[in-house]
Short mmCIF file of C-alpha atoms in Angstrom, two decimals:
data_model
loop_
_atom_site.label_atom_id
_atom_site.label_comp_id
_atom_site.label_asym_id
_atom_site.label_seq_id
_atom_site.Cartn_x
_atom_site.Cartn_y
_atom_site.Cartn_z
CA MET A 49 100.50 -31.77 67.53
CA THR A 50 100.10 -28.06 68.63
CA THR A 51 103.40 -27.01 67.81
CA SER A 52 103.49 -28.61 64.30
CA LEU A 53 100.32 -26.56 63.82
CA GLN A 54 101.77 -23.24 65.07
CA ASP A 55 104.83 -23.61 62.57
CA GLY A 56 102.49 -24.52 59.84
CA GLN A 57 100.53 -21.19 60.44
CA SER A 58 103.93 -19.33 60.75
CA ALA A 59 105.25 -20.85 57.55
CA ALA A 60 101.67 -19.74 55.82
CA GLY A 61 102.44 -16.27 57.32
CA ARG A 62 105.92 -15.80 56.31
CA ALA A 63 104.91 -16.93 52.23
CA ALA A 64 101.73 -14.56 52.49
CA ALA A 65 104.05 -11.85 53.92
CA ARG A 66 106.50 -11.94 50.93
CA ASP A 67 103.18 -11.24 48.62
CA SER A 68 101.59 -8.59 50.31
CA PRO A 69 102.99 -5.91 52.94
CA LEU A 70 99.47 -5.27 54.21
CA ALA A 71 99.00 -9.28 54.61
CA ALA A 72 102.58 -9.36 56.24
CA GLN A 73 101.15 -6.94 59.17
CA VAL A 74 98.17 -9.01 60.05
CA CYS A 75 100.11 -12.06 59.80
CA GLY A 76 102.97 -10.91 61.71
CA ALA A 77 100.69 -9.35 64.43
CA ALA A 78 99.05 -13.19 64.26
CA GLN A 79 102.64 -14.75 64.80
CA GLY A 80 104.16 -15.24 68.31
CA ARG A 81 100.81 -16.14 70.33
CA GLY A 82 100.80 -19.92 70.78
CA ASP A 83 97.48 -20.44 72.59
CA ALA A 84 94.51 -21.17 70.75
CA HIS A 85 92.99 -17.66 70.85
CA ASP A 86 95.35 -16.68 68.00
CA LEU A 87 92.81 -18.03 65.29
CA ALA A 88 90.65 -15.03 66.65
CA PRO A 89 89.26 -12.27 64.22
CA ALA A 90 90.82 -8.80 63.81
CA PRO A 91 89.28 -6.88 66.10
CA TRP A 92 90.05 -9.27 68.99
CA LEU A 93 93.79 -9.02 67.96
CA HIS A 94 93.57 -5.41 67.88
CA ALA A 95 92.10 -5.51 71.61
CA ARG A 96 94.78 -7.46 72.80
CA THR A 97 97.85 -5.32 71.27
CA LEU A 98 97.16 -3.32 74.28
CA LEU A 99 98.17 -5.93 76.72
CA PRO A 100 101.64 -5.59 78.12
CA PRO A 101 104.03 -8.38 77.30
CA PRO A 102 103.86 -11.37 79.77
CA ASP A 103 107.48 -11.35 80.56
CA GLY A 104 110.92 -9.57 80.24
CA THR A 105 112.36 -11.98 78.20
CA ARG A 106 110.74 -11.42 75.04
CA GLY A 107 110.75 -7.65 75.30
CA CYS A 108 112.47 -7.04 72.07
CA ALA A 109 110.06 -9.11 70.18
CA ALA A 110 107.34 -7.83 71.95
CA ASP A 111 108.28 -4.28 70.84
CA ARG A 112 108.61 -4.92 67.17
CA ARG A 113 105.09 -6.68 67.45
CA LYS A 114 103.66 -3.78 69.21
CA LYS A 115 105.06 -1.33 66.63
CA LYS A 116 103.32 -3.45 63.95
CA ASP A 117 99.96 -4.07 65.58
CA LEU A 118 100.25 -0.13 66.41
CA ASP A 119 100.23 0.27 62.20
CA VAL A 120 97.47 -1.94 62.21
CA LEU A 121 95.27 0.46 64.57
CA GLU A 122 95.71 3.28 62.48
CA MET A 123 93.72 1.79 59.88
CA PRO A 124 90.00 1.21 59.82
CA SER A 125 88.84 -1.78 62.01
CA ILE A 126 87.00 -4.17 59.78
CA PRO A 127 86.38 -7.67 60.92
CA ASN A 128 88.51 -10.76 59.21
CA PRO A 129 86.40 -13.74 59.70
CA PHE A 130 89.61 -15.85 57.94
CA PRO A 131 92.83 -14.59 59.60
CA GLU A 132 94.65 -17.75 58.94
CA LEU A 133 94.31 -17.44 55.42
CA CYS A 134 96.19 -14.02 55.76
CA CYS A 135 93.82 -11.79 53.58
CA SER A 136 93.49 -8.39 53.68
CA PRO A 137 90.84 -6.87 55.61
CA PHE A 138 89.95 -4.63 52.84
CA THR A 139 89.11 -6.74 49.94
CA SER A 140 85.30 -7.33 50.73
CA VAL A 141 85.19 -3.58 50.85
CA LEU A 142 86.56 -2.97 47.41
CA SER A 143 84.99 -5.85 45.76
CA ALA A 144 81.74 -4.44 47.21
CA ASP A 145 82.28 -1.10 45.44
CA LEU A 146 83.53 -2.28 42.52
CA PHE A 147 80.36 -4.72 41.96
CA SER A 148 78.16 -1.78 42.94
CA LYS A 149 79.57 0.26 39.92
CA GLU A 150 79.37 -2.66 37.52
CA ASN A 151 75.69 -3.26 38.64
CA ALA A 152 74.83 0.50 37.99
CA ARG A 153 76.00 0.26 34.45
CA LYS A 154 74.64 -3.56 33.80
CA LYS A 155 73.39 -3.93 30.36
CA GLN A 156 70.16 -5.64 29.59
CA VAL A 157 68.50 -7.04 26.39
CA ILE A 158 65.26 -5.48 25.45
CA LYS A 159 62.86 -6.23 22.20
CA VAL A 160 61.57 -3.23 20.56
CA TYR A 161 58.30 -3.84 18.38
CA SER A 162 57.19 -1.77 15.11
CA GLU A 163 54.01 -1.32 13.69
CA ASP A 164 54.18 -4.28 11.19
CA GLU A 165 55.25 -6.59 14.45
CA THR A 166 58.99 -6.75 13.20
CA SER A 167 61.26 -6.31 16.16
CA ARG A 168 64.88 -5.48 16.89
CA ALA A 169 66.91 -6.63 20.34
CA LEU A 170 68.98 -4.20 21.63
CA ASP A 171 71.82 -4.43 24.52
CA VAL A 172 71.37 -1.38 26.90
CA PRO A 173 72.41 -0.01 30.07
CA SER A 174 70.19 -0.07 32.92
CA ASP A 175 69.63 3.88 33.03
CA ILE A 176 68.96 4.42 29.56
CA THR A 177 66.06 6.82 29.04
CA ALA A 178 63.14 6.34 26.62
CA ARG A 179 64.33 9.23 24.41
CA ASP A 180 68.02 7.36 24.32
CA VAL A 181 66.44 4.24 23.17
CA CYS A 182 64.38 6.28 20.15
CA GLN A 183 67.76 7.61 19.44
CA LEU A 184 69.38 4.67 19.26
CA LEU A 185 66.48 3.15 17.03
CA ILE A 186 66.75 6.21 14.54
CA LEU A 187 70.58 5.97 14.15
CA LYS A 188 70.56 2.05 13.53
CA ASN A 189 67.79 2.34 11.23
CA HIS A 190 68.82 5.76 9.31
CA TYR A 191 65.78 7.64 10.06
CA ILE A 192 65.37 11.31 10.05
CA ASP A 193 64.84 12.61 13.68
CA ASP A 194 62.17 15.07 13.59
CA HIS A 195 61.58 14.64 17.20
CA SER A 196 58.59 12.91 16.93
CA TRP A 197 60.00 9.20 17.62
CA THR A 198 58.32 7.81 20.72
CA LEU A 199 58.55 4.70 22.55
CA PHE A 200 55.10 3.09 23.83
CA GLU A 201 54.18 0.47 26.56
CA HIS A 202 51.51 -1.54 24.99
CA LEU A 203 49.87 -4.24 27.88
CA PRO A 204 47.58 -6.60 25.71
CA HIS A 205 46.09 -8.20 28.50
CA ILE A 206 44.26 -5.32 29.74
CA GLY A 207 44.09 -3.62 26.34
CA VAL A 208 45.69 -0.38 27.38
CA GLU A 209 48.87 1.53 26.15
CA ARG A 210 50.66 4.47 26.94
CA THR A 211 53.46 7.11 25.74
CA ILE A 212 56.65 6.61 27.86
CA GLU A 213 57.80 9.95 28.49
CA ASP A 214 61.24 10.84 27.20
CA HIS A 215 62.85 11.14 30.71
CA GLU A 216 61.75 7.84 32.07
CA LEU A 217 64.04 4.96 32.35
CA VAL A 218 62.93 2.03 30.07
CA ILE A 219 64.39 -0.64 32.50
CA GLU A 220 62.31 0.67 35.29
CA VAL A 221 59.29 0.25 33.13
CA LEU A 222 60.19 -3.47 32.46
CA SER A 223 60.56 -3.94 35.92
CA ASN A 224 57.03 -3.27 36.61
CA TRP A 225 55.75 -5.99 34.44
CA GLY A 226 54.73 -9.47 35.43
CA ILE A 227 56.64 -12.72 34.30
CA GLU A 228 53.82 -14.15 32.38
CA GLU A 229 52.59 -10.80 30.73
CA GLU A 230 53.03 -10.58 27.07
CA ASN A 231 53.75 -7.02 27.28
CA LYS A 232 55.46 -5.11 24.41
CA LEU A 233 57.41 -1.92 23.68
CA TYR A 234 56.65 -0.34 20.63
CA PHE A 235 58.64 2.20 18.13
CA ARG A 236 56.47 4.39 16.16
CA LYS A 237 55.53 8.16 15.73
CA ASN A 238 53.51 10.39 17.68
CA TYR A 239 53.43 13.84 16.36
CA ALA A 240 50.63 14.79 19.10
CA LYS A 241 53.31 14.08 22.11
CA TYR A 242 54.14 17.61 22.53
CA GLU A 243 51.76 19.34 20.02
CA PHE A 244 49.79 21.21 23.07
CA PHE A 245 52.89 23.21 23.73
CA LYS A 246 52.62 24.45 19.73
CA ASN A 247 48.86 24.75 19.57
CA PRO A 248 47.18 24.64 22.93
CA VAL A 249 44.02 26.27 21.64
CA TYR A 250 42.92 22.73 20.42
CA PHE A 251 43.74 20.89 23.60
CA PHE A 252 41.96 22.78 26.26
CA PRO A 253 38.40 24.09 25.39
CA GLU A 254 36.63 26.78 27.02
CA HIS A 255 34.00 24.60 28.11
CA MET A 256 36.11 22.26 29.86
CA VAL A 257 38.68 24.68 31.72
CA SER A 258 37.76 26.87 34.87
CA PHE A 259 40.02 28.75 37.10
CA ALA A 260 40.39 28.51 41.44
CA THR A 261 40.65 32.08 41.17
CA GLU A 262 38.78 34.80 39.43
CA THR A 263 40.65 36.34 36.55
CA ASN A 264 40.35 39.61 34.66
CA GLY A 265 39.30 39.13 31.21
CA GLU A 266 39.79 36.08 29.07
CA ILE A 267 42.55 33.42 29.60
CA SER A 268 44.24 32.25 26.22
CA PRO A 269 45.32 28.81 26.29
CA THR A 270 48.79 29.71 26.17
CA GLN A 271 48.19 31.40 29.72
CA ILE A 272 46.22 28.03 30.45
CA LEU A 273 49.60 26.32 29.81
CA GLN A 274 51.61 28.32 31.83
CA MET A 275 49.20 27.79 34.94
CA PHE A 276 49.77 23.87 34.58
CA LEU A 277 53.55 24.51 34.51
CA SER A 278 53.24 26.82 37.62
CA SER A 279 53.38 25.47 41.22
CA SER A 280 51.06 28.29 42.42
CA THR A 281 47.90 28.22 40.31
CA TYR A 282 46.20 25.71 38.72
CA PRO A 283 43.36 25.53 35.86
CA GLU A 284 40.50 23.20 36.78
CA ILE A 285 39.17 20.46 34.17
CA HIS A 286 35.75 19.21 34.58
CA GLY A 287 32.86 17.41 32.78
CA PHE A 288 31.20 14.20 32.39
CA LEU A 289 33.17 11.30 32.00
CA HIS A 290 31.95 7.48 32.32
CA ALA A 291 33.53 5.44 35.25
CA LYS A 292 33.57 1.89 35.35
CA GLU A 293 32.31 0.80 39.06
CA GLN A 294 34.90 -1.19 41.00
CA GLY A 295 34.17 -5.30 40.51
CA LYS A 296 31.31 -4.65 38.11
CA LYS A 297 30.81 -4.65 34.46
CA SER A 298 28.61 -1.75 34.78
CA TRP A 299 29.84 2.13 33.75
CA LYS A 300 27.99 5.32 35.24
CA LYS A 301 28.21 8.64 33.87
CA VAL A 302 29.55 11.02 36.76
CA TYR A 303 31.04 14.69 36.65
CA PHE A 304 34.50 14.99 37.20
CA PHE A 305 37.22 17.74 38.51
CA LEU A 306 40.68 17.50 38.12
CA ARG A 307 43.07 19.23 40.82
CA ARG A 308 46.33 19.02 41.49
CA SER A 309 45.90 16.90 44.38
CA GLY A 310 43.92 14.43 42.38
CA LEU A 311 40.74 13.64 40.37
CA TYR A 312 37.53 13.83 42.24
CA PHE A 313 33.91 13.28 41.04
CA SER A 314 30.74 14.79 42.43
CA THR A 315 28.19 12.94 44.32
CA LYS A 316 25.48 15.72 43.37
CA GLY A 317 25.22 16.59 39.74
CA THR A 318 27.89 19.13 38.71
CA SER A 319 28.31 20.68 42.36
CA LYS A 320 32.01 21.08 43.29
CA GLU A 321 31.13 21.90 46.86
CA PRO A 322 33.62 20.27 49.35
CA ARG A 323 31.01 17.94 50.85
CA HIS A 324 29.68 16.68 47.61
CA LEU A 325 33.32 15.65 46.11
CA GLN A 326 34.90 12.42 46.41
CA PHE A 327 38.18 11.58 45.81
CA PHE A 328 38.80 9.09 42.82
CA THR A 329 42.27 8.55 42.08
CA GLU A 330 45.82 10.35 42.45
CA PHE A 331 48.25 10.19 39.48
CA GLY A 332 51.41 10.52 41.71
CA ASN A 333 52.04 6.91 41.93
CA SER A 334 50.17 6.01 38.64
CA ASP A 335 50.38 6.07 35.23
CA ILE A 336 47.91 6.95 32.68
CA TYR A 337 47.08 4.80 29.77
CA VAL A 338 44.72 4.94 26.67
CA SER A 339 42.23 2.13 25.68
CA PRO A 340 42.13 2.27 21.82
CA ALA A 341 39.41 -0.61 22.35
CA GLY A 342 37.78 -0.04 25.44
CA LYS A 343 34.35 -0.76 23.84
CA LYS A 344 35.18 -4.62 22.99
CA LYS A 345 37.61 -4.91 25.52
CA HIS A 346 35.79 -3.45 28.57
CA GLY A 347 32.28 -2.79 27.46
CA ALA A 348 32.85 0.87 27.64
CA PRO A 349 29.93 3.14 26.08
CA THR A 350 32.48 4.84 23.31
CA ASN A 351 36.29 4.06 21.84
CA TYR A 352 37.70 6.99 24.03
CA GLY A 353 38.74 5.43 27.22
CA PHE A 354 41.58 6.01 29.28
CA CYS A 355 42.53 4.66 32.94
CA PHE A 356 44.87 4.81 36.00
CA LYS A 357 47.03 1.75 36.73
CA PRO A 358 49.70 1.77 39.98
CA ASN A 359 52.91 1.70 38.99
CA LYS A 360 53.44 -1.67 41.15
CA ALA A 361 50.11 -3.31 40.09
CA GLY A 362 49.01 -4.84 36.80
CA GLY A 363 45.60 -6.69 37.38
CA PRO A 364 42.34 -5.41 35.24
CA ARG A 365 41.22 -5.30 39.11
CA ASP A 366 43.54 -2.58 39.82
CA LEU A 367 42.58 -0.37 37.12
CA LYS A 368 40.27 2.67 37.31
CA MET A 369 38.84 3.02 34.04
CA LEU A 370 37.29 6.05 32.45
CA CYS A 371 35.62 6.67 29.26
CA ALA A 372 34.83 10.06 27.47
CA GLU A 373 32.18 11.19 24.66
CA GLU A 374 34.65 12.05 22.20
CA GLU A 375 38.37 12.41 21.36
CA GLN A 376 38.94 16.14 22.20
CA SER A 377 37.48 15.21 25.58
CA ARG A 378 39.89 12.38 26.41
CA THR A 379 42.80 14.46 24.99
CA CYS A 380 42.29 17.17 27.09
CA TRP A 381 41.71 14.78 30.02
CA VAL A 382 45.18 12.96 29.30
CA THR A 383 47.03 16.16 28.51
CA ALA A 384 46.20 18.05 31.55
CA ILE A 385 47.00 14.93 33.65
CA ARG A 386 50.46 14.50 32.13
CA LEU A 387 51.18 18.28 32.52
CA LEU A 388 50.12 18.08 36.36
CA LYS A 389 52.24 14.91 36.79
CA TYR A 390 55.62 15.87 35.25
CA GLY A 391 55.21 19.63 34.96
CA MET A 392 58.26 21.31 33.98
CA GLN A 393 59.93 17.84 33.20
CA LEU A 394 57.50 17.86 30.36
CA TYR A 395 58.42 21.08 28.93
CA GLN A 396 62.49 20.41 29.12
CA ASN A 397 61.70 17.12 27.45
CA TYR A 398 60.14 19.12 24.61
CA MET A 399 62.97 21.93 24.29
CA HIS A 400 65.67 19.58 24.73
CA PRO A 401 66.12 18.29 21.29
CA TYR A 402 66.15 21.73 19.60
CA GLN A 403 68.57 23.15 22.09
CA GLY A 404 70.85 19.79 21.97
CA ARG A 405 70.81 20.00 18.21
CA SER A 406 71.46 23.59 17.20
CA GLY A 407 73.04 24.85 20.48
CA CYS A 408 70.78 27.92 19.93
CA SER A 409 67.48 29.18 21.83
CA SER A 410 64.29 27.68 20.71
CA GLN A 411 62.99 31.10 19.66
CA SER A 412 65.25 30.77 16.46
CA VAL A 413 63.64 27.46 15.59
CA SER A 414 59.83 27.46 14.12
CA PRO A 415 58.22 25.22 16.64
CA MET A 416 55.69 24.45 13.37
CA ARG A 417 58.48 23.25 10.98
CA SER A 418 60.66 20.29 11.84
CA ILE A 419 64.38 20.37 11.90
CA SER A 420 64.95 18.97 8.44
CA GLU A 421 62.82 21.52 6.83
CA ASN A 422 64.61 24.32 8.65
CA SER A 423 68.25 22.93 7.23
CA LEU A 424 66.70 23.17 3.68
CA VAL A 425 67.69 26.26 1.30
CA ALA A 426 66.38 26.92 -2.23
CA MET A 427 69.41 26.55 -4.63
CA ASP A 428 70.11 28.15 -7.98
CA PHE A 429 72.46 26.27 -10.34
CA SER A 430 71.33 27.83 -13.76
CA GLY A 431 74.45 30.39 -13.98
CA GLN A 432 78.35 29.87 -13.76
CA LYS A 433 78.00 30.06 -10.07
CA SER A 434 75.57 28.63 -7.67
CA ARG A 435 73.56 30.91 -5.34
CA VAL A 436 71.32 30.52 -2.40
CA ILE A 437 67.48 31.62 -3.38
CA GLU A 438 66.30 34.20 -0.48
CA ASN A 439 63.32 35.49 -1.97
CA PRO A 440 60.32 33.34 -0.77
CA THR A 441 58.28 33.93 -3.74
CA GLU A 442 61.26 33.26 -6.52
CA ALA A 443 62.10 29.73 -4.46
CA LEU A 444 58.69 28.94 -4.80
CA SER A 445 58.29 29.65 -8.52
CA VAL A 446 61.59 28.00 -9.40
CA ALA A 447 60.58 24.73 -7.50
CA VAL A 448 57.25 24.69 -9.66
CA GLU A 449 59.09 25.23 -12.74
CA GLU A 450 61.39 22.49 -11.79
CA GLY A 451 59.09 20.29 -10.78
CA LEU A 452 56.92 20.72 -14.01
CA ALA A 453 60.43 20.13 -16.14
CA TRP A 454 61.07 17.05 -14.71
CA ARG A 455 57.81 15.81 -15.06
CA LYS A 456 57.66 16.90 -18.88
CA LYS A 457 61.34 14.72 -19.22
CA GLY A 458 59.50 11.46 -20.44
CA CYS A 459 58.89 10.30 -17.21
CA LEU A 460 56.36 7.66 -17.75
CA ARG A 461 53.42 8.03 -15.28
CA LEU A 462 50.38 6.24 -14.28
CA GLY A 463 47.14 7.65 -16.02
CA SER A 464 44.45 5.55 -14.18
CA HIS A 465 44.21 3.16 -11.46
CA GLY A 466 44.54 -0.25 -13.01
CA SER A 467 45.25 0.82 -16.77
CA PRO A 468 48.03 2.73 -18.44
CA THR A 469 47.83 5.67 -20.58
CA ALA A 470 48.70 5.63 -24.23
CA SER A 471 52.05 7.23 -23.32
CA SER A 472 53.21 4.37 -20.76
CA GLN A 473 51.35 1.02 -22.34
CA SER A 474 54.81 -0.22 -22.67
CA SER A 475 56.01 0.08 -19.00
CA ALA A 476 54.12 -2.12 -16.87
CA THR A 477 56.34 -1.45 -14.17
CA ASN A 478 54.99 1.94 -13.56
CA MET A 479 51.28 0.69 -13.11
CA ALA A 480 51.67 0.82 -9.25
CA ILE A 481 54.12 3.86 -8.24
CA HIS A 482 52.19 5.02 -6.09
CA ARG A 483 52.48 1.60 -3.75
CA SER A 484 56.24 2.54 -3.09
CA GLN A 485 55.30 5.65 -1.13
CA PRO A 486 55.26 5.73 2.44
CA TRP A 487 52.12 7.30 2.64
CA PHE A 488 50.21 4.86 0.49
CA HIS A 489 48.68 1.82 2.34
CA HIS A 490 47.27 -0.83 0.29
CA LYS A 491 43.70 -2.27 0.86
CA ILE A 492 43.24 -1.14 4.30
CA SER A 493 39.78 -0.55 5.91
CA ARG A 494 38.25 3.16 6.69
CA ASP A 495 38.67 1.88 10.45
CA GLU A 496 42.37 0.95 10.14
CA ALA A 497 43.30 4.33 8.43
CA GLN A 498 41.72 6.06 11.39
CA ARG A 499 43.25 3.92 14.20
CA LEU A 500 46.63 4.71 12.19
CA ILE A 501 46.11 8.54 12.32
CA ILE A 502 44.87 8.32 16.19
CA GLN A 503 48.03 6.32 17.00
CA GLN A 504 50.18 8.51 15.34
CA GLY A 505 48.55 11.91 16.63
CA LEU A 506 45.60 13.96 15.77
CA VAL A 507 47.81 16.84 14.55
CA ASP A 508 46.37 18.99 11.74
CA GLY A 509 47.74 17.40 8.66
CA VAL A 510 48.57 13.86 9.60
CA PHE A 511 47.20 12.19 6.47
CA LEU A 512 47.62 9.04 4.35
CA VAL A 513 46.16 7.50 1.13
CA ARG A 514 44.38 4.38 0.87
CA ASP A 515 42.16 2.20 -1.75
CA SER A 516 38.79 3.18 -1.87
CA GLN A 517 36.55 0.08 -0.42
CA SER A 518 33.27 1.06 -1.95
CA ASN A 519 34.77 1.97 -5.24
CA PRO A 520 37.81 -0.20 -6.54
CA LYS A 521 38.33 2.41 -9.09
CA THR A 522 39.00 5.28 -6.63
CA PHE A 523 41.27 5.94 -3.73
CA VAL A 524 40.49 7.97 -0.45
CA LEU A 525 42.45 10.57 1.47
CA SER A 526 42.41 10.13 5.15
CA MET A 527 43.54 13.37 7.23
CA SER A 528 43.22 14.75 10.54
CA HIS A 529 42.08 18.49 11.49
CA GLY A 530 40.88 19.86 14.32
CA GLN A 531 41.36 16.36 16.29
CA LYS A 532 38.93 15.17 13.80
CA ILE A 533 39.78 12.69 10.95
CA LYS A 534 38.12 13.27 7.73
CA HIS A 535 37.95 11.20 4.37
CA PHE A 536 38.21 12.48 0.85
CA GLN A 537 37.44 10.62 -2.32
CA ILE A 538 40.14 10.87 -4.91
CA ILE A 539 38.09 10.51 -7.92
CA PRO A 540 39.27 9.51 -11.71
CA VAL A 541 38.24 11.88 -14.83
CA GLU A 542 39.11 11.60 -18.30
CA ASP A 543 39.88 14.31 -20.76
CA ASP A 544 40.82 13.86 -24.25
CA GLY A 545 41.44 9.97 -23.69
CA GLU A 546 43.63 10.48 -20.62
CA MET A 547 42.70 9.71 -17.07
CA PHE A 548 43.48 12.10 -14.28
CA HIS A 549 43.19 12.40 -10.51
CA THR A 550 41.11 15.05 -8.92
CA LEU A 551 39.68 16.20 -5.19
CA ASP A 552 37.68 18.96 -7.04
CA ASP A 553 35.61 17.15 -9.63
CA GLY A 554 37.95 18.07 -12.09
CA HIS A 555 39.16 21.61 -11.61
CA THR A 556 42.57 20.59 -10.19
CA ARG A 557 43.89 17.63 -12.30
CA PHE A 558 46.94 15.14 -11.57
CA THR A 559 48.44 12.75 -13.62
CA ASP A 560 49.25 10.37 -10.91
CA LEU A 561 48.67 10.17 -6.89
CA ILE A 562 52.15 11.38 -6.31
CA GLN A 563 51.73 14.59 -8.13
CA LEU A 564 48.57 15.19 -6.09
CA VAL A 565 50.11 14.71 -2.60
CA GLU A 566 52.97 17.02 -3.58
CA PHE A 567 50.53 19.55 -4.75
CA TYR A 568 48.47 19.33 -1.46
CA GLN A 569 51.76 19.46 0.53
CA LEU A 570 52.35 22.94 -0.94
CA ASN A 571 48.56 24.11 -1.23
CA LYS A 572 45.61 24.02 0.92
CA GLY A 573 43.40 23.97 -1.93
CA VAL A 574 39.93 22.63 -1.11
CA LEU A 575 41.45 21.03 2.00
CA PRO A 576 40.98 22.11 5.42
CA CYS A 577 44.78 22.34 5.75
CA LYS A 578 47.72 21.69 3.95
CA LEU A 579 49.22 17.76 4.23
CA LYS A 580 52.13 17.78 6.70
CA HIS A 581 52.90 14.34 8.12
CA TYR A 582 52.15 11.11 6.31
CA CYS A 583 51.19 8.08 8.58
CA ALA A 584 54.07 5.27 7.68
CA ARG A 585 54.55 1.90 8.71
CA ILE A 586 58.24 1.28 9.44
CA ALA A 587 60.04 -2.13 9.69
CA LEU A 588 62.97 -2.73 12.38
#
């Protein structure tokens, strides 16, 4: 029985030797040993090859086996648990290496929602960033990339959300979600994402900023921003905040200090002596979220709430809730914490779109205008050859003349809300021409309009037009300026039997809302600033 087993193993070894030279070496070393120890793993096999042959009758065969065994010794000694199968000892190592590379680029399906709750599933690799996801959605939906598209993390069970920074890995964000949580990723515009790099004066009020060391003269907002990005100095943000007590429903008004080491509060008024300061939280292992409905969800004194949530925990008890008195105060705290946490990485995120697109420095591109605006030039096609109008005054006058000529071409227009003029009575299709515009929102409330503008960023010039709830025959222009939302009523006026729209009691009249919006995009007029960014609800 023992002889037949050895013959079977020898036959298997010869068959494997024909298929693999490496297997032939291992199997050849295993043959010629008739005892039960021949089934031992490869390290034992290597150890036994150093022993001298038992007798001289098998000297030639032993020399050949010794030479083969020495060849095996030159290779890395890796245990082979199944030598009788004559498998290569390197198979497991190579497979593990290949699997590790596959896992690094393993794809996963994520679902991204828009503001109207439509969604789109994306098959993305595990190392995709938030900026890459936004770029993918921009390309798939043919949107204009003005660097304001943002990915948001929304946690409905605790009523908070946050901006996912452009450099963050999306799959890592999703890995922190609980299995039973109905969290969502939202894709929408956020004009205020990097606005503090362009206009820092709106984000750091003087009464909220102080410095660790004495400074000579006044410090400009730009210098304050540079201090946040520097590792040697830092500005200190301070002010009153409402803090929710742990395990209780009550809120307490406390004076807080923000430093590089974390957030502290004073146990004695506004004193910042070390013996009066108590540590509240650090933000290295936490993410900062805003609470859009903190007053309703958490019983906060105001709706300007924000909180810290640890990366690896998601329960309401793990939150450290805070609440500011006004939106400007909350914006200052949240912006300062983002700058202290991410530092130069945040600045690189801001600069990267401009450098990646044009390949030139950011100084050559005006930070107040989008890439699409800077790529447009005024052209004159009136002559035999077209030419670029380089004079800005001439370009503006030509644009105005062309716009007036276009409107006089018999284009049917709406004269009043709900009733056409005499010239447009035969065209019922143009009665609601403004409703097709992305900046018009039909029948939304004042609170809903404010929520949309806050979501897309309290940047000067962010606006939308909506129906008036108090007067059905009028409209309302809602816009942001100075981090505050203002509402202007668009009143209909009649002149010689024709109806017009006006914002300034009839001094400037417009035949329809499209003409009104276009005018105030070019002219400030009675508004605090020009209309710049419109709020739109996009569908994926």
